[in-house]
mmCIF file of C-alpha atoms in Angstrom:
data_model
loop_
_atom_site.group_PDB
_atom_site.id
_atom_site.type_symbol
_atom_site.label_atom_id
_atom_site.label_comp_id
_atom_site.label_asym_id
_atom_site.label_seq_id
_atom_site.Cartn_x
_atom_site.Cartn_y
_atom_site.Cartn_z
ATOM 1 C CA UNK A 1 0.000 0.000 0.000
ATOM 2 C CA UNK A 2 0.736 3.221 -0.491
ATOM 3 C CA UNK A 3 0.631 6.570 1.681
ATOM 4 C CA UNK A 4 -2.430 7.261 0.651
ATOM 5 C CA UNK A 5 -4.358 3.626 1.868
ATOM 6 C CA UNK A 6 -4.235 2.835 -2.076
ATOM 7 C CA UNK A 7 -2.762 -0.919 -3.198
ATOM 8 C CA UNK A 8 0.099 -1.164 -5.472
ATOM 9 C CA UNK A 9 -1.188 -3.981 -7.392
ATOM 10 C CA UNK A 10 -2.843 -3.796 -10.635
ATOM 11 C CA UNK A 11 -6.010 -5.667 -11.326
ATOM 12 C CA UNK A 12 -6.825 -8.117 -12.415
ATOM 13 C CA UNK A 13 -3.385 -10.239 -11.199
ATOM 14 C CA UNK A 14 -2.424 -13.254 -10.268
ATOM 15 C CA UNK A 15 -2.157 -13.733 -6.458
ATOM 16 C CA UNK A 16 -0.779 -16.356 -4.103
ATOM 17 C CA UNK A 17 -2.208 -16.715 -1.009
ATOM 18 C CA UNK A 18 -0.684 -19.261 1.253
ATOM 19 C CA UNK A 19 -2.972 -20.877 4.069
ATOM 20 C CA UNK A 20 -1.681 -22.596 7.324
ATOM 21 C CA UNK A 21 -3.251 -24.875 9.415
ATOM 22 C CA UNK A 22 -3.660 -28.281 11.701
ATOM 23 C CA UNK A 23 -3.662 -31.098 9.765
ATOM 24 C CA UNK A 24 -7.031 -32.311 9.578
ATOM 25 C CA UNK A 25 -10.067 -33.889 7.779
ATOM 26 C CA UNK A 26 -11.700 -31.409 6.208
ATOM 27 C CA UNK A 27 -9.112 -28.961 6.233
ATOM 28 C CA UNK A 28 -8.067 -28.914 2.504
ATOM 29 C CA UNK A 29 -12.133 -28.793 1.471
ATOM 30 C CA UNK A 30 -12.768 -26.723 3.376
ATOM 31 C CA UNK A 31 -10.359 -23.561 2.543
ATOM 32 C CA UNK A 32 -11.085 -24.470 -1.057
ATOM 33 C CA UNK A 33 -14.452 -23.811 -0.262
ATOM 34 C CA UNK A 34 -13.766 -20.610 1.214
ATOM 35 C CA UNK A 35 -11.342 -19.400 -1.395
ATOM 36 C CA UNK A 36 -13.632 -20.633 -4.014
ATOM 37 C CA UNK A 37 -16.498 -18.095 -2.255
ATOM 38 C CA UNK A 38 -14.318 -14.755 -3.179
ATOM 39 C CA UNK A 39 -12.554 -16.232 -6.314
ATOM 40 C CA UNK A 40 -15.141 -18.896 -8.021
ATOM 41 C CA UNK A 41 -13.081 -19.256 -10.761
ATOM 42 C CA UNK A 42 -10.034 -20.584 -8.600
ATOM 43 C CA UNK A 43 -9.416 -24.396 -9.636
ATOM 44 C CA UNK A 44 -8.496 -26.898 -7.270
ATOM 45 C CA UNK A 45 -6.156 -28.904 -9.572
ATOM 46 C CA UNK A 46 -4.037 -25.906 -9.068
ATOM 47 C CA UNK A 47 -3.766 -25.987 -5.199
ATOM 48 C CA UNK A 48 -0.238 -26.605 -3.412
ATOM 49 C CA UNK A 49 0.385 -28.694 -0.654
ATOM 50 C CA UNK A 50 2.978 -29.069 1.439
ATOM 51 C CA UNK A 51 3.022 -31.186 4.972
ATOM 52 C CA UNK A 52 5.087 -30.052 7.925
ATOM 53 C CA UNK A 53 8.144 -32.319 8.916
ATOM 54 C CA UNK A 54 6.366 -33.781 11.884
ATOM 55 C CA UNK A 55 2.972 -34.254 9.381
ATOM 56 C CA UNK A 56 0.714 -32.346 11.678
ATOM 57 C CA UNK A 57 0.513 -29.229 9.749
ATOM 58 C CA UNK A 58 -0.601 -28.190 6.104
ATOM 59 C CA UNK A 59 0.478 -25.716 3.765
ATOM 60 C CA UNK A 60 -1.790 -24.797 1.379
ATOM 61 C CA UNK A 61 -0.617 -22.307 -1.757
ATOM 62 C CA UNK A 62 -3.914 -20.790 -3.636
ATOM 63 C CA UNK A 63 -3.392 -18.748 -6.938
ATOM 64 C CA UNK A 64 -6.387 -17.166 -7.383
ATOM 65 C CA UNK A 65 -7.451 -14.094 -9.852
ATOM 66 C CA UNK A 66 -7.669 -11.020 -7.753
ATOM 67 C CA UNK A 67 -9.931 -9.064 -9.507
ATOM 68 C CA UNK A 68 -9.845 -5.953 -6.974
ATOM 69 C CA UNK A 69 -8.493 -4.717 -3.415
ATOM 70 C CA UNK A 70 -11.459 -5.451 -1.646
ATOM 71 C CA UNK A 71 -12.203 -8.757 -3.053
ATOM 72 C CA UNK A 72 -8.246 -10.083 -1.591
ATOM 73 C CA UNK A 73 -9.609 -7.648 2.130
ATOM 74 C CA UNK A 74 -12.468 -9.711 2.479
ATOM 75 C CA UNK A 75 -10.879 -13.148 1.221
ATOM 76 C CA UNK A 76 -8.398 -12.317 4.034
ATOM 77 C CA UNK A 77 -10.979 -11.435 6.864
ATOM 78 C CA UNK A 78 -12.557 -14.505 6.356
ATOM 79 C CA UNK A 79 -9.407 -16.685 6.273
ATOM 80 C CA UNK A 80 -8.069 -15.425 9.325
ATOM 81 C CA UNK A 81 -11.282 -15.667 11.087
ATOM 82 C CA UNK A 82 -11.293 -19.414 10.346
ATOM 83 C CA UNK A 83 -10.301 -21.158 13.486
ATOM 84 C CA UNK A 84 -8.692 -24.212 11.838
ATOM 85 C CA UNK A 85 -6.083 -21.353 10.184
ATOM 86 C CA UNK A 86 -3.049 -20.595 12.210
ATOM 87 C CA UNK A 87 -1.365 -18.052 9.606
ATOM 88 C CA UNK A 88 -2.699 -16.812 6.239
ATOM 89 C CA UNK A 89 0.315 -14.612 4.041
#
């Protein structure tokens, strides 16, 4: 962002968002799910995954098409509000 509250990115652009959490059941449908809510054209064949060393935690690397600032703001809120995510970048 800028000085003035504005974002430096461009739209539309190609965006990772990387989403950590617990290992778990659901886990992986679920935060496709939500990412799919903000970004419905986000395909799941394109997710990265990566396990922890000790296999209790997931990585999970989403490319989506960020069509505007407050599209990424409220893909973010709802991430982080999540309580199965420990850290969303």
């Amino acid at each position: 962002m800028n000085d003035n509250g504005e974002t430096l990115l461009k739209f539309p652009t190609d965006f990772p968002i990387k989403i950590m959490g617990e290992k778990r059941e659901a886990f992986v449908r679920t935060m496709i799910e939500l990412v799919q809510r903000h970004a419905p054209d986000f395909q799941a064949d394109t997710l990265e995954m990566r396990a922890s060393g000790s296999g209790k935690y997931l990585s999970l690397t989403f490319t989506i098409r960020a069509t505007s600032k407050a599209q990424l703001d409220d893909l973010y809120r709802e991430i982080t509000a999540h309580p199965w995510v420990s850290m969303a970048l």
